[in-house]
Short mmCIF file of C-alpha atoms and ligand atoms in Angstrom, two decimals:
data_model
loop_
_atom_site.label_atom_id
_atom_site.label_comp_id
_atom_site.label_asym_id
_atom_site.label_seq_id
_atom_site.Cartn_x
_atom_site.Cartn_y
_atom_site.Cartn_z
CA UNK A 1 -8.23 12.24 28.08
CA UNK A 2 -6.16 12.79 24.78
CA UNK A 3 -7.16 13.00 21.20
CA UNK A 4 -5.30 12.93 18.04
CA UNK A 5 -6.40 13.15 14.39
CA UNK A 6 -4.10 10.98 12.15
CA UNK A 7 -3.56 10.67 8.25
CA UNK A 8 -1.90 7.78 6.69
CA UNK A 9 -1.53 7.69 3.01
CA UNK A 10 -2.46 5.00 0.14
CA UNK A 11 0.62 2.87 -1.06
CA UNK A 12 1.58 0.61 -3.96
CA UNK A 13 3.04 -2.62 -2.73
CA UNK A 14 5.24 -5.12 -4.57
CA UNK A 15 6.53 -2.49 -7.38
CA UNK A 16 6.41 -5.35 -9.90
CA UNK A 17 9.18 -7.40 -8.80
CA UNK A 18 9.41 -6.94 -5.07
CA UNK A 19 6.37 -9.17 -4.03
CA UNK A 20 5.97 -8.52 -0.37
CA UNK A 21 9.24 -6.67 0.11
CA UNK A 22 8.84 -3.44 -1.58
CA UNK A 23 6.23 -0.59 -1.58
CA UNK A 24 5.91 3.26 -1.77
CA UNK A 25 3.45 5.90 -0.26
CA UNK A 26 1.27 8.01 -2.32
CA UNK A 27 0.70 11.40 -1.16
CA UNK A 28 -2.82 12.32 -2.48
CA UNK A 29 -5.05 9.68 -0.86
CA UNK A 30 -5.38 7.92 2.52
CA UNK A 31 -7.20 7.32 5.51
CA UNK A 32 -8.06 9.84 8.51
CA UNK A 33 -8.81 8.60 12.00
CA UNK A 34 -9.60 10.59 15.16
CA UNK A 35 -8.51 8.55 18.16
CA UNK A 36 -9.28 9.24 21.67
CA UNK A 37 -7.56 7.66 24.84
CA UNK A 38 -9.30 7.69 28.09
CA UNK A 39 -8.92 5.58 31.26
CA UNK A 40 -10.33 2.07 31.51
CA UNK A 41 -10.07 -0.48 28.54
CA UNK A 42 -11.91 -1.53 25.33
CA UNK A 43 -12.20 -0.52 22.06
CA UNK A 44 -15.05 1.35 20.18
CA UNK A 45 -14.94 2.25 16.48
CA UNK A 46 -17.38 4.32 14.38
CA UNK A 47 -17.30 4.76 10.56
CA UNK A 48 -18.28 8.35 9.71
CA UNK A 49 -17.65 7.52 5.98
CA UNK A 50 -19.65 6.18 3.24
CA UNK A 51 -17.31 3.20 2.72
CA UNK A 52 -19.12 0.17 3.95
CA UNK A 53 -16.91 -1.50 6.71
CA UNK A 54 -17.62 -4.36 9.03
CA UNK A 55 -19.59 -3.46 12.17
CA UNK A 56 -18.01 -6.18 14.52
CA UNK A 57 -14.77 -4.47 15.73
CA UNK A 58 -13.15 -7.92 15.67
CA UNK A 59 -13.25 -7.72 11.75
CA UNK A 60 -11.78 -4.13 11.67
CA UNK A 61 -7.88 -4.08 11.15
CA UNK A 62 -7.77 -1.37 13.61
CA UNK A 63 -8.67 -3.59 16.48
CA UNK A 64 -5.63 -5.88 16.48
CA UNK A 65 -3.20 -2.92 15.81
CA UNK A 66 -4.64 -1.44 19.05
CA UNK A 67 -4.09 -4.55 20.95
CA UNK A 68 -0.71 -5.13 19.75
CA UNK A 69 0.37 -1.65 20.54
CA UNK A 70 -0.80 -2.39 24.17
CA UNK A 71 0.93 -5.86 24.25
CA UNK A 72 4.10 -4.46 23.17
CA UNK A 73 4.11 -1.45 25.58
CA UNK A 74 2.44 -2.76 28.50
CA UNK A 75 0.15 0.38 28.65
CA UNK A 76 -3.64 0.27 28.82
CA UNK A 77 -6.66 2.61 28.08
CA UNK A 78 -9.90 2.78 26.45
CA UNK A 79 -9.59 3.73 22.88
CA UNK A 80 -12.41 5.54 20.76
CA UNK A 81 -11.60 5.51 17.00
CA UNK A 82 -13.78 7.50 14.50
CA UNK A 83 -13.02 6.60 10.81
CA UNK A 84 -13.39 10.00 8.96
CA UNK A 85 -11.88 9.33 5.69
CA UNK A 86 -11.29 5.77 4.03
CA UNK A 87 -9.72 4.14 0.82
CA UNK A 88 -12.24 1.72 -0.42
CA UNK A 89 -11.38 -1.77 0.55
CA UNK A 90 -9.99 -4.25 -2.17
CA UNK A 91 -8.75 -1.39 -4.16
CA UNK A 92 -5.09 -2.48 -4.39
CA UNK A 93 -3.69 0.99 -3.00
CA UNK A 94 -3.25 -0.26 0.58
CA UNK A 95 -6.54 0.43 2.16
CA UNK A 96 -6.07 -1.96 5.10
CA UNK A 97 -2.51 -0.74 5.59
CA UNK A 98 -3.53 3.01 5.74
CA UNK A 99 -6.00 2.03 8.47
CA UNK A 100 -3.46 -0.02 10.27
CA UNK A 101 -0.76 2.41 9.86
CA UNK A 102 -2.80 5.38 10.93
CA UNK A 103 -4.07 3.35 14.10
CA UNK A 104 -0.43 2.40 15.08
CA UNK A 105 0.82 6.05 14.44
CA UNK A 106 -2.24 7.52 16.48
CA UNK A 107 -1.68 4.98 19.22
CA UNK A 108 2.16 5.94 19.48
CA UNK A 109 1.21 9.73 19.60
CA UNK A 110 -1.47 9.22 22.15
CA UNK A 111 0.87 7.54 24.65
CA UNK A 112 4.01 9.87 23.98
CA UNK A 113 5.67 7.63 21.40
CA UNK A 114 7.06 4.55 23.20
CA UNK A 115 7.55 2.70 20.08
CA UNK A 116 10.11 3.03 17.37
CA UNK A 117 9.29 3.19 13.63
CA UNK A 118 9.86 -0.41 13.19
CA UNK A 119 7.74 -1.29 16.21
CA UNK A 120 4.90 0.70 14.69
CA UNK A 121 5.25 -1.29 11.61
CA UNK A 122 5.12 -4.62 13.70
CA UNK A 123 1.74 -3.18 15.23
CA UNK A 124 0.54 -2.19 11.67
CA UNK A 125 1.21 -5.52 10.44
CA UNK A 126 -1.27 -7.15 12.77
CA UNK A 127 -4.09 -5.31 10.68
CA UNK A 128 -2.63 -6.58 7.44
CA UNK A 129 -2.74 -10.10 8.69
CA UNK A 130 -6.31 -9.71 9.73
CA UNK A 131 -7.01 -8.38 6.30
CA UNK A 132 -4.89 -10.72 4.07
CA UNK A 133 -4.02 -13.81 6.05
CA UNK A 134 -0.31 -12.85 6.03
CA UNK A 135 2.08 -10.63 7.88
CA UNK A 136 3.50 -8.46 5.30
CA UNK A 137 4.57 -4.64 5.51
CA UNK A 138 5.15 -3.68 1.92
CA UNK A 139 2.09 -1.42 2.22
CA UNK A 140 2.10 -0.84 6.05
CA UNK A 141 5.62 0.34 6.20
CA UNK A 142 5.52 3.07 3.60
CA UNK A 143 1.94 4.17 4.83
CA UNK A 144 3.67 4.72 8.17
CA UNK A 145 7.16 5.89 7.07
CA UNK A 146 6.56 7.47 3.74
CA UNK A 147 8.87 7.27 0.58
CA UNK A 148 9.93 3.91 -1.17
CA UNK A 149 10.65 1.20 1.37
CA UNK A 150 12.52 -2.27 1.08
CA UNK A 151 11.77 -4.71 3.82
CA UNK A 152 15.17 -6.80 3.66
CA UNK A 153 13.90 -9.22 6.24
CA UNK A 154 10.96 -10.17 8.34
CA UNK A 155 12.71 -12.10 11.04
CA UNK A 156 13.65 -9.70 12.45
CA UNK A 157 12.04 -6.93 10.73
CA UNK A 158 14.78 -4.81 8.78
CA UNK A 159 13.20 -1.88 6.93
CA UNK A 160 15.34 0.36 4.47
CA UNK A 161 14.21 3.52 3.20
CA UNK A 162 15.26 3.87 -0.49
CA UNK A 163 16.05 7.04 -2.30
CA UNK A 164 13.39 8.66 -4.62
CA UNK A 165 14.62 9.67 -7.61
CA UNK A 166 13.81 13.57 -8.44
CA UNK A 167 12.08 12.76 -11.59
CA UNK A 168 9.90 9.67 -10.64
CA UNK A 169 6.12 10.12 -11.49
CA UNK A 170 3.36 7.62 -11.14
CA UNK A 171 -0.07 7.18 -12.75
CA UNK A 172 -2.18 5.01 -10.77
CA UNK A 173 -5.92 4.05 -11.73
CA UNK A 174 -8.27 2.30 -9.43
CA UNK A 175 -11.01 0.70 -11.39
CA UNK A 176 -14.24 0.00 -9.75
CA UNK A 177 -13.55 -3.85 -9.26
CA UNK A 178 -13.05 -5.30 -6.02
CA UNK A 179 -10.32 -7.98 -5.71
CA UNK A 180 -9.88 -9.35 -2.17
CA UNK A 181 -6.11 -9.59 -1.27
CA UNK A 182 -6.86 -13.09 0.70
CA UNK A 183 -8.20 -14.36 -2.67
CA UNK A 184 -5.31 -12.83 -4.61
CA UNK A 185 -2.72 -14.43 -2.21
CA UNK A 186 -4.58 -17.78 -2.25
CA UNK A 187 -4.20 -18.34 -5.90
CA UNK A 188 -0.67 -17.89 -5.89
CA UNK A 189 1.55 -21.01 -6.15
CA UNK A 190 3.29 -22.16 -3.01
CA UNK A 191 6.84 -22.45 -4.68
CA UNK A 192 8.76 -20.58 -7.54
CA UNK A 193 10.83 -22.35 -9.96
CA UNK A 194 14.57 -21.62 -10.06
CA UNK A 195 14.21 -20.04 -13.57
CA UNK A 196 11.69 -17.42 -12.34
CA UNK A 197 13.53 -16.74 -8.98
CA UNK A 198 16.71 -15.76 -10.71
CA UNK A 199 14.71 -13.45 -13.08
CA UNK A 200 13.04 -11.89 -10.14
CA UNK A 201 15.97 -11.40 -7.91
CA UNK A 202 17.84 -10.02 -10.96
CA UNK A 203 14.99 -7.59 -11.26
CA UNK A 204 15.03 -6.65 -7.66
CA UNK A 205 18.60 -5.82 -7.73
CA UNK A 206 18.25 -3.75 -10.71
CA UNK A 207 15.43 -1.88 -9.41
CA UNK A 208 17.24 -0.87 -6.24
CA UNK A 209 20.39 0.12 -8.23
CA UNK A 210 17.97 2.27 -10.58
CA UNK A 211 16.65 3.96 -7.66
CA UNK A 212 19.97 4.76 -6.16
CA UNK A 213 21.35 6.20 -9.39
CA UNK A 214 18.33 7.87 -10.49
CA UNK A 215 17.97 5.85 -13.80
CA UNK A 216 14.28 5.73 -14.30
CA UNK A 217 14.90 3.55 -17.43
CA UNK A 218 16.51 0.75 -15.30
CA UNK A 219 13.83 1.11 -12.80
CA UNK A 220 11.18 0.58 -15.56
CA UNK A 221 13.13 -2.62 -17.15
CA UNK A 222 13.43 -4.17 -13.53
CA UNK A 223 9.72 -3.78 -12.82
CA UNK A 224 8.97 -7.16 -13.94
CA UNK A 225 6.90 -9.74 -11.96
CA UNK A 226 7.30 -13.35 -12.65
CA UNK A 227 5.75 -14.71 -9.30
CA UNK A 228 2.48 -12.70 -8.78
CA UNK A 229 1.33 -10.93 -11.88
CA UNK A 230 1.09 -14.16 -14.04
CA UNK A 231 -1.60 -15.37 -11.75
CA UNK A 232 -3.33 -12.02 -10.89
CA UNK A 233 -3.58 -10.27 -14.14
CA UNK A 234 -6.76 -12.41 -14.93
CA UNK A 235 -8.75 -9.90 -12.51
CA UNK A 236 -7.84 -7.12 -14.69
CA UNK A 237 -9.64 -6.86 -18.12
CA UNK A 238 -7.16 -7.02 -21.00
CA UNK A 239 -4.13 -6.32 -18.72
CA UNK A 240 -1.62 -7.06 -21.45
CA UNK A 241 -3.27 -4.89 -23.97
CA UNK A 242 -3.49 -1.98 -21.33
CA UNK A 243 0.24 -2.25 -20.69
CA UNK A 244 1.03 -2.41 -24.32
CA UNK A 245 -0.65 0.99 -24.83
CA UNK A 246 0.77 2.69 -21.79
CA UNK A 247 4.26 1.48 -22.76
CA UNK A 248 3.89 2.65 -26.34
CA UNK A 249 2.86 5.98 -25.00
CA UNK A 250 6.27 6.57 -23.04
CA UNK A 251 5.91 5.10 -19.57
CA UNK A 252 8.83 2.93 -18.43
CA UNK A 253 6.61 0.19 -16.89
CA UNK A 254 3.11 -0.69 -15.85
CA UNK A 255 2.20 -3.18 -13.03
CA UNK A 256 -0.43 -4.41 -10.69
CA UNK A 257 -0.54 -2.15 -7.48
CA UNK A 258 -0.26 -4.69 -4.58
CA UNK A 259 -2.80 -7.40 -5.27
CA UNK A 260 -4.79 -5.30 -7.53
CA UNK A 261 -7.03 -4.47 -9.21
CA UNK A 262 -5.37 -0.88 -9.26
CA UNK A 263 -2.72 -0.74 -11.77
CA UNK A 264 0.32 2.08 -11.88
CA UNK A 265 2.72 3.14 -14.39
CA UNK A 266 5.98 4.90 -13.94
CA UNK A 267 7.84 7.78 -15.90
CA UNK A 268 10.22 10.35 -15.89
CA UNK A 269 8.01 13.19 -16.90
CA UNK A 270 4.57 14.55 -15.74
CA UNK A 271 3.21 14.57 -19.22
CA UNK A 272 3.84 11.17 -19.89
CA UNK A 273 2.20 10.13 -16.55
CA UNK A 274 -0.77 12.15 -17.51
CA UNK A 275 -1.08 10.36 -21.06
CA UNK A 276 -0.96 7.21 -19.03
CA UNK A 277 -3.61 8.45 -16.87
CA UNK A 278 -5.84 9.15 -19.80
CA UNK A 279 -5.02 5.79 -21.36
CA UNK A 280 -5.96 3.93 -18.14
CA UNK A 281 -9.28 5.74 -17.71
CA UNK A 282 -10.18 5.18 -21.47
CA UNK A 283 -9.53 1.47 -21.08
CA UNK A 284 -11.66 0.86 -18.09
CA UNK A 285 -14.38 2.99 -19.36
CA UNK A 286 -14.33 1.02 -22.60
CA UNK A 287 -14.89 -2.06 -20.56
CA UNK A 288 -17.81 -0.42 -18.72
CA UNK A 289 -15.84 0.01 -15.49
CA UNK A 290 -15.53 3.49 -13.78
CA UNK A 291 -12.29 4.30 -12.29
CA UNK A 292 -10.20 6.98 -10.37
CA UNK A 293 -7.08 7.88 -11.57
CA UNK A 294 -4.24 10.05 -10.19
CA UNK A 295 -0.80 11.16 -11.27
CA UNK A 296 1.61 11.48 -8.25
CA UNK A 297 5.10 12.39 -7.63
CA UNK A 298 6.41 10.03 -5.17
CA UNK A 299 7.37 11.92 -1.94
CA UNK A 300 8.87 11.34 1.43
CA UNK A 301 5.57 11.73 3.59
CA UNK A 302 4.14 8.74 5.71
CA UNK A 303 1.55 8.97 8.55
CA UNK A 304 1.35 12.35 10.27
CA UNK A 305 -1.01 14.36 12.69
CA UNK A 306 -3.51 16.58 11.43
CA UNK A 307 -4.78 19.76 12.98
CA UNK A 308 -8.12 18.87 15.02
N1 HSE B 1 2.28 -7.84 -1.21
C1 HSE B 1 0.92 -7.85 -1.01
C2 HSE B 1 0.53 -8.88 -2.07
C3 HSE B 1 0.39 -6.72 -1.00
O1 HSE B 1 0.63 -8.71 -3.24
O2 HSE B 1 -0.45 -9.82 -1.83
C4 HSE B 1 -1.07 -6.49 -0.73
O3 HSE B 1 -1.78 -5.39 -0.98
#
């Protein structure tokens, strides 16, 4: 028998212009799983948190991740999972990815690390597919590997770790509204006009250049999304007005985190991020919506083992 206790962080996907190809890990919040491998086969999952999760293991994102691990490695075993800490599903800060990443990382540790980083991401994407109906790694890769990630390609998976500028602060707010990623993906158009595509890839290039040169002003200018945000902002009360207030207070950008409803802003100073945090809180409270807010400095930490 072998047992591990694993943490995987929350994450912000898309970073504005990088729909399905960019994301970053948040250090403050995340999921914790205890995983035990014994001889035999089968999977049991126990939820020890207050967060409501499906009881059927076929509906839990952890299950396809474990199965993919066994399929890729040819190994076998009975896996018992206890969910000890859980980000609320539908929050937009990578709830399904945190569980999927923790499960992939935990499996790899239980079986003496047969998989590479990219192979663990492939396992974690099985969980994302169950949750959202699509194979995307823009939450799962940062939740596993930490930092800011570009997924240059999916076929084959090509993951690039981007530099984190020294003065890069995010304010993140998670309003108590649930937006299912499946729904938020289903309302997107199937095609993008050439005009929007040109604006979008100009911004992706600008964002990467800004990260490499540590130019947060450029990062902020580039964090514009013409592909998903116009269709998704309807889920967030007075999104445009909130962004105006946040930008007027000195932040460089504000966008939807992943498929929402969480939003995040970026700035090059902690006090500006703290101001954004207050504005977000006031905004949602004035709409009768409670919210959790955090200010985080983006770091390089991803999934990790915890002491048992
Ligand atoms: N890139 C995904 C989306 C992230 O925007 O649908 C889901 O959190």
